[in-house]
Coordinates of C-alpha atoms in Angstrom, one line a residue:
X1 CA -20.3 10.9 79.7
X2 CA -24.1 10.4 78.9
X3 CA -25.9 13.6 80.4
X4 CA -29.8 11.5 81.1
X5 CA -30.2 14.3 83.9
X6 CA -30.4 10.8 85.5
X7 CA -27.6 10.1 82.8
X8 CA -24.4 12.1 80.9
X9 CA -21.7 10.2 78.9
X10 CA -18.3 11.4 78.8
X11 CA -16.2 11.7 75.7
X12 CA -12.3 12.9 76.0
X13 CA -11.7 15.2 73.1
X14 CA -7.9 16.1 73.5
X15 CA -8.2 20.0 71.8
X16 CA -10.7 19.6 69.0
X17 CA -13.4 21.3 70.1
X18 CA -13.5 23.4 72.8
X19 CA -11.3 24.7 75.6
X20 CA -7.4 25.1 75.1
X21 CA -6.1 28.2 75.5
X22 CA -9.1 29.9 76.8
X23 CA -9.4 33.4 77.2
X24 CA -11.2 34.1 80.8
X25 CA -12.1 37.5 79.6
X26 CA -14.2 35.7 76.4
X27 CA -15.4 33.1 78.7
X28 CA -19.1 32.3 78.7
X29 CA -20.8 29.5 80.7
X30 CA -24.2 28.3 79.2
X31 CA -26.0 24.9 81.1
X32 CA -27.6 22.5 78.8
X33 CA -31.6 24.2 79.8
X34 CA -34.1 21.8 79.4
X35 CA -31.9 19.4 77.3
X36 CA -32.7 15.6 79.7
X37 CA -30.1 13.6 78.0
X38 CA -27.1 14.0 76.1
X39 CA -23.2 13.9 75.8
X40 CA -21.0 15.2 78.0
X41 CA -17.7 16.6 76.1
X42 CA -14.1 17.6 77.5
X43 CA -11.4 18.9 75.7
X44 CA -7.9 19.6 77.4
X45 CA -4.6 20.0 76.1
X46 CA -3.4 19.6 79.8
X47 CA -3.3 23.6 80.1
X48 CA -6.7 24.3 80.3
X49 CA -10.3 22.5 80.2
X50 CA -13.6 22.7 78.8
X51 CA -16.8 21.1 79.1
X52 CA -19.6 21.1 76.6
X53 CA -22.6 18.8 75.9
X54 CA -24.0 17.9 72.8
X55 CA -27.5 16.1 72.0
X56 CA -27.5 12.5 71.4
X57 CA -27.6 13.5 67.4
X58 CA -24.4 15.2 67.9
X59 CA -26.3 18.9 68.0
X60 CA -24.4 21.5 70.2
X61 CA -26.6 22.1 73.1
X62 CA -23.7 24.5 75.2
X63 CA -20.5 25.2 73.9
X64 CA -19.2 25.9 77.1
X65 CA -20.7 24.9 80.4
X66 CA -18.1 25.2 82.4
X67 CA -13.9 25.7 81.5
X68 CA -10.8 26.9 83.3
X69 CA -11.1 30.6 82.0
X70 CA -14.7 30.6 83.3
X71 CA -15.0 33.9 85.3
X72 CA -18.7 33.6 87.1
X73 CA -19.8 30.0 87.7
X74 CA -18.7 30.1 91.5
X75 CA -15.6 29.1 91.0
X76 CA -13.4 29.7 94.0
X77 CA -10.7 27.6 92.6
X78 CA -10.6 27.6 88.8
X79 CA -10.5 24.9 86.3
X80 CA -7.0 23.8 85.6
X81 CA -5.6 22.1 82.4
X82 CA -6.5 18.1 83.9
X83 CA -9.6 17.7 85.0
X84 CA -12.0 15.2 84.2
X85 CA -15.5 13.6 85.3
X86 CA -16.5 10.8 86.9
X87 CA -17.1 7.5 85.4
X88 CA -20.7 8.1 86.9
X89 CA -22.9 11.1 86.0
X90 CA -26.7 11.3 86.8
X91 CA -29.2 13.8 88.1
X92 CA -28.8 17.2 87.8
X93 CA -25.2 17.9 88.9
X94 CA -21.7 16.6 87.5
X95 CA -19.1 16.3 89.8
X96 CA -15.7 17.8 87.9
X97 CA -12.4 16.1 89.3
X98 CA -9.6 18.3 89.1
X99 CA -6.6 15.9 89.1
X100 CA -3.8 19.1 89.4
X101 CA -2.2 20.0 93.1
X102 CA -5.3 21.8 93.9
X103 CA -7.4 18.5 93.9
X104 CA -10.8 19.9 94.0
X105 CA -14.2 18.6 93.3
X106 CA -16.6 20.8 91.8
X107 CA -20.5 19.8 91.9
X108 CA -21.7 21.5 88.5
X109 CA -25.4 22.1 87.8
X110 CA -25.8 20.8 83.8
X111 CA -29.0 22.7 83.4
X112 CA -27.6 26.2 84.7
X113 CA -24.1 26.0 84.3
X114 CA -23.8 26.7 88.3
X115 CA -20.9 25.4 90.5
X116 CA -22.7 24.6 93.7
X117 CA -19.8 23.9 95.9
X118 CA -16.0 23.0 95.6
X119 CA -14.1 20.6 98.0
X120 CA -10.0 20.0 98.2
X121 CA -9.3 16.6 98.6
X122 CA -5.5 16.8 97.9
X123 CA -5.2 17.0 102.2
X124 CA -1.6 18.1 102.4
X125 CA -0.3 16.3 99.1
X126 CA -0.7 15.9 95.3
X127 CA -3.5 13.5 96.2
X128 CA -4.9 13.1 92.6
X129 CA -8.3 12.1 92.5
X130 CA -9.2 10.0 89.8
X131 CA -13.2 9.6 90.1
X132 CA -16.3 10.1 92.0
X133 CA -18.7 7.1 92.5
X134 CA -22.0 8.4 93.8
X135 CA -23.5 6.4 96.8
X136 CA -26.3 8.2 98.0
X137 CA -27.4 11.7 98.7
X138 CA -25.1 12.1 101.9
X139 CA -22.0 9.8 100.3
X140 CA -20.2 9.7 97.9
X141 CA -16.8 7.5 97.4
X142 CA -13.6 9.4 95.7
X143 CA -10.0 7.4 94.4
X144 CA -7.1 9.0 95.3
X145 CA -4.8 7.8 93.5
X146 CA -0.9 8.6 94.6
X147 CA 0.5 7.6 97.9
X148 CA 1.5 10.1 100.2
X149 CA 5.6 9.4 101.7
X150 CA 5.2 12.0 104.0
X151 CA 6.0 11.0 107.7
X152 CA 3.8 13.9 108.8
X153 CA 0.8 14.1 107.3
X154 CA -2.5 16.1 107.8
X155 CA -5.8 13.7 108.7
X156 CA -7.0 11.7 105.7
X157 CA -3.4 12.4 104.5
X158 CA -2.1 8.8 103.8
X159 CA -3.7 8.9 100.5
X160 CA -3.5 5.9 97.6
X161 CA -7.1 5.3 99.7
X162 CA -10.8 5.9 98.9
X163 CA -12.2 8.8 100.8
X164 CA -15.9 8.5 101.8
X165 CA -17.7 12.5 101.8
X166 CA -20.4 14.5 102.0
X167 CA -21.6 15.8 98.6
X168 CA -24.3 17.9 100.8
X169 CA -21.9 20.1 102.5
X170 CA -19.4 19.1 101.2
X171 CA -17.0 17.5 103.8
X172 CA -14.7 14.7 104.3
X173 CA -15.9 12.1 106.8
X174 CA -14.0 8.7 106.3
X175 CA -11.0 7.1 104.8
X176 CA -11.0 3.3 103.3
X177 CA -7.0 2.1 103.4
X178 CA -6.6 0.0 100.5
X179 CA -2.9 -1.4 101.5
X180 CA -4.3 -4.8 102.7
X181 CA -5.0 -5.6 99.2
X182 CA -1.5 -5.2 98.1
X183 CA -0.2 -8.4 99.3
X184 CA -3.4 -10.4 97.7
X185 CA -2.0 -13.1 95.3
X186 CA 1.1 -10.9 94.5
X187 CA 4.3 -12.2 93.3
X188 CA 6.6 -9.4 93.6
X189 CA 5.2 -9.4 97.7
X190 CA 6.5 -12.7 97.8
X191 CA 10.4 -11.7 97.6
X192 CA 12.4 -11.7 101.0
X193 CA 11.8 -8.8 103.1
X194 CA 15.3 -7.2 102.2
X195 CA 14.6 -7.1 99.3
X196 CA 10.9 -6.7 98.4
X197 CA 10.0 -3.4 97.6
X198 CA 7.0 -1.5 99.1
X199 CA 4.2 -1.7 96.9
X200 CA 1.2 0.9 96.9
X201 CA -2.4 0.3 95.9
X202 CA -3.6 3.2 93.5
X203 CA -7.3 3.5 92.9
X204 CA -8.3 5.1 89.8
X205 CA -12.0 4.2 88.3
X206 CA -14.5 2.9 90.0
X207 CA -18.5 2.0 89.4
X208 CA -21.4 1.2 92.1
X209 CA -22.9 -2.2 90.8
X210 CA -24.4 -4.7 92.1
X211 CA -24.7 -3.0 95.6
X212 CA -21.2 -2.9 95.7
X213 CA -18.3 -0.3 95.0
X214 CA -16.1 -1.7 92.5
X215 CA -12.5 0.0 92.4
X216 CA -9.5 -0.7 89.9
X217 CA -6.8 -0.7 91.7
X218 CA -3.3 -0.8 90.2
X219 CA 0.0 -1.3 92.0
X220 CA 3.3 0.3 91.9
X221 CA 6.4 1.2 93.9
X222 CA 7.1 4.5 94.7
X223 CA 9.0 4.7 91.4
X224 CA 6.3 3.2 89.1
X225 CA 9.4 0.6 87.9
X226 CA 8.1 -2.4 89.7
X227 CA 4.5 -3.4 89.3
X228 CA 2.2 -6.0 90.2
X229 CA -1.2 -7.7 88.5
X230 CA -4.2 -5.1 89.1
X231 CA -6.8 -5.8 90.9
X232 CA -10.8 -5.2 91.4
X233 CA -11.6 -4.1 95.3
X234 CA -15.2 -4.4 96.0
X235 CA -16.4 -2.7 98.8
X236 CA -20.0 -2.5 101.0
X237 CA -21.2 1.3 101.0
X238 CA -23.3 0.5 104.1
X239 CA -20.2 -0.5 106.3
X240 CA -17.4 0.8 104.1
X241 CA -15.9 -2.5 104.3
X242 CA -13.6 -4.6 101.7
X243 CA -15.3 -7.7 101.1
X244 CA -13.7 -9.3 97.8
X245 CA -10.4 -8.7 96.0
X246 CA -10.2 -9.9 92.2
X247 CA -7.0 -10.6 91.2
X248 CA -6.1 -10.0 87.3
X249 CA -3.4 -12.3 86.5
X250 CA -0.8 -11.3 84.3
X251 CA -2.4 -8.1 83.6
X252 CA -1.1 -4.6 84.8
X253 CA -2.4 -1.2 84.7
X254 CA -5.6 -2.5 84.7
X255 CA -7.5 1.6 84.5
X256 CA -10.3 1.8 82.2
X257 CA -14.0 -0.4 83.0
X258 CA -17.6 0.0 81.4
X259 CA -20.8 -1.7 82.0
X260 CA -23.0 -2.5 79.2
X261 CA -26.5 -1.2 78.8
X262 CA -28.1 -4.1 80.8
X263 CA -25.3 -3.6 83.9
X264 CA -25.3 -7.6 83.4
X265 CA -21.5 -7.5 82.3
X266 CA -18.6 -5.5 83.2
X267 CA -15.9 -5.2 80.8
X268 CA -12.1 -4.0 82.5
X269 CA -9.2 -2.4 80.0
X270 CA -5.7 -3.3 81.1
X271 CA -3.2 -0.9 79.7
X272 CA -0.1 -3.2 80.5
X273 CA 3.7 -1.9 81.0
X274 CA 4.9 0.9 78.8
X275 CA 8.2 0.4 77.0
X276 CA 8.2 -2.9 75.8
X277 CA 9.3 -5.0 72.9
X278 CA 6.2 -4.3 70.5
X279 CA 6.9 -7.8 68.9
X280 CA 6.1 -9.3 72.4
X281 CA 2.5 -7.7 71.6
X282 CA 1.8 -6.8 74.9
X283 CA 1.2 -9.4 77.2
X284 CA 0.1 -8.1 80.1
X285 CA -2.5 -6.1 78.2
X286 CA -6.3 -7.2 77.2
X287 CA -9.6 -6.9 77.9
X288 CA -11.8 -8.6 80.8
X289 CA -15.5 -9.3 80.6
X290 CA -16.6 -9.7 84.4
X291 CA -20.1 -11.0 86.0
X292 CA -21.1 -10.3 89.8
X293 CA -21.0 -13.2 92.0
X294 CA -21.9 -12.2 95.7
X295 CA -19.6 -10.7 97.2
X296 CA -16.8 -10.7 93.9
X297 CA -16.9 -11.2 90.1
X298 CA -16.0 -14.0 88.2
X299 CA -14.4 -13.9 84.5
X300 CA -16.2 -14.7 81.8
X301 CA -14.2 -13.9 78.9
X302 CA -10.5 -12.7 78.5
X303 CA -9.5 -11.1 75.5
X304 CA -5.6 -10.7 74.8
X305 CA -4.0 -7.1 73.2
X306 CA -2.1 -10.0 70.6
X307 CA -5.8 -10.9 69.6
X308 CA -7.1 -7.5 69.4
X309 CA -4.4 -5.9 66.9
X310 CA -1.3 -6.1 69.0
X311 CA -1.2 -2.7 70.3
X312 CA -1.7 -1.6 74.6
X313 CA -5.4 -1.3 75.0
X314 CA -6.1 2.5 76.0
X315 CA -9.8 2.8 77.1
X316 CA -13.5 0.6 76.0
X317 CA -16.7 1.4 76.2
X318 CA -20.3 -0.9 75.7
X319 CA -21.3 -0.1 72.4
X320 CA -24.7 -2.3 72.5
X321 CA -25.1 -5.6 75.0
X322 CA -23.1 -7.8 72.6
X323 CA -20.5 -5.1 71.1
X324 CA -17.3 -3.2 73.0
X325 CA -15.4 -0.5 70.9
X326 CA -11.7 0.1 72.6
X327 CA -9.4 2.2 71.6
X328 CA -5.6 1.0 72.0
X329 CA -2.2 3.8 72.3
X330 CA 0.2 4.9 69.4
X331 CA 3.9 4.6 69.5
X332 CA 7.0 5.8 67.8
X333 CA 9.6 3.8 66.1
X334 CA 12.4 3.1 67.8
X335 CA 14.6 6.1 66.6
X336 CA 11.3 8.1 66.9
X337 CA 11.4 9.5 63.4
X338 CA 7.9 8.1 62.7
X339 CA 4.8 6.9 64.0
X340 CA 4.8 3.2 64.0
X341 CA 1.4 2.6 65.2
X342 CA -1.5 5.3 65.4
X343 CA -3.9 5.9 68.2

């Protein structure tokens, strides 16, 4: 995630570089100074996490900002091995999601390697946030992604739902049910009542452009065995309101979105269905190049996984205005002696 103090980008770096296994006793947190732009880097190996920032050359400018063994960055609930950062990061401060039970936000100073304040959005269940999308300097919008099928459930505790809070206190102040955009152009809602199962909308990342909150939204059952096409929910920050639903046809799992460098163009990864026939090459997988049109976005371009290589598309991001680099999963052979296809 650039770091432009009004900027960070964020790279995943599995264990390479910093942060598995850390020892809290070694722990050192160090902010990025006077550094104004930069690269924002976490490395996890789902058992711990840490954050460090290089220069846009590649130069270590902290080793360690912030990571689950830290022992003094006003931390009241540490760092656990799945966190991650929003798909936005500017200013001063990154928000850390922390995707585990505990599903806290931390607001991070980059310059002094700080935590400001914590807040646990999990209310009463494994709520797992997914990202932060910055509104203004009292709002901020955050994706919960799981549905909560507890009858009895704490306020805000419905979850699958975009929470609206406070980054100032930081508090909780409103709830945005995405279950109305469920039934939108959906084939598997269109089965008999007795049958039809009951679908969830789960949020995962999600960008402020062109005035508008856009959310990826994909859709399961309870069991994650029956999907439906993903969608893009756009929704006014001044009234909170849905006011356009995009349906992606024929793709699914639709959880990874960039804008290029001009924020002319949005470009939408759909990971597709897990488990399939790898001759079939994926066809509910590809890439979506999207333009704003009032209150929605219309597709300009539709890439297919069969035409980029064959393999589920992972994750993309805007390499200059005309250029996307994506990266697409590995898998195992059938008998999974060997790798038949490399991340």
């Amino acid at each position: 995630m650039s770091y432009a103090l009004s900027g960070f980008l964020t790279v995943m770096a599995g264990c390479l570089l910093w942060g598995c296994g850390v020892d809290a006793t070694n722990a050192s947190s160090q902010g990025v100074g006077n550094a104004s732009s930069g690269i924002l880097v976490v490395s996890s190996d789902y058992q711990s996490t840490s954050i460090a920032a290089l220069s846009n050359e590649g130069e270590i400018v902290s080793e360690q900002i912030v990571s689950s063994g830290s022992a003094k960055p006003g931390l009241s609930a540490a760092l656990s091995g799945d966190a991650v950062l929003p798909t936005t990061v500017s200013g001063e401060e990154a928000v850390v999601i922390d995707r585990s039970a505990s599903a806290v936000l931390s607001w991070l100073n980059l310059k002094t390697a700080k935590v400001r304040a914590q807040l646990s959005v999990a209310t009463g269940f494994f709520s797992n946030p997914h990202d932060y999308v910055p509104i203004s300097t009292g709002k901020a919008y955050v994706t919960r992604f799981s549905p909560n099928l507890d009858q009895d459930q704490e306020p805000y505790g419905s979850g699958h739902d975009v929470l609206i809070v406070d980054p100032r206190v930081p508090k909780i102040t409103g709830q945005i049910n995405l279950m109305p955009v469920v039934r939108v152009a959906d084939p598997v809602a269109s089965a008999t009542a007795a049958t039809a199962p009951t679908l969830y909308p789960m949020p995962d990342r999600a960008v402020l452009w062109n005035g508008l909150a856009q959310v990826l939204v994909v859709v399961f059952d309870a069991s994650f065995r029956k999907r439906a096409d993903s969608k893009l929910v756009s929704i006014d920050p001044t009234t909170d309101e849905i006011v356009g639903v995009h349906v992606f046809n024929g793709l699914t799992s639709c959880s990874t979105l960039a804008l290029s460098p001009s924020k002319n163009q949005m470009a939408v990864g759909c990971n597709g269905a897990f488990n399939q026939d790898p001759s079939s090459h994926f066809p509910d997988s590809g890439i979506v190049l999207l333009q704003p049109n009032g209150n929605g976005v219309d597709e300009v371009a539709r890439y297919a996984a069969a035409d980029l290589g064959g393999e589920q598309i992972s994750s993309l991001s805007y390499a200059s205005e005309d250029h996307i680099l994506f990266t697409s999963y590995g898998r195992f052979s059938a008998d999974l002696s060997k790798v038949a296809a490399p991340d």
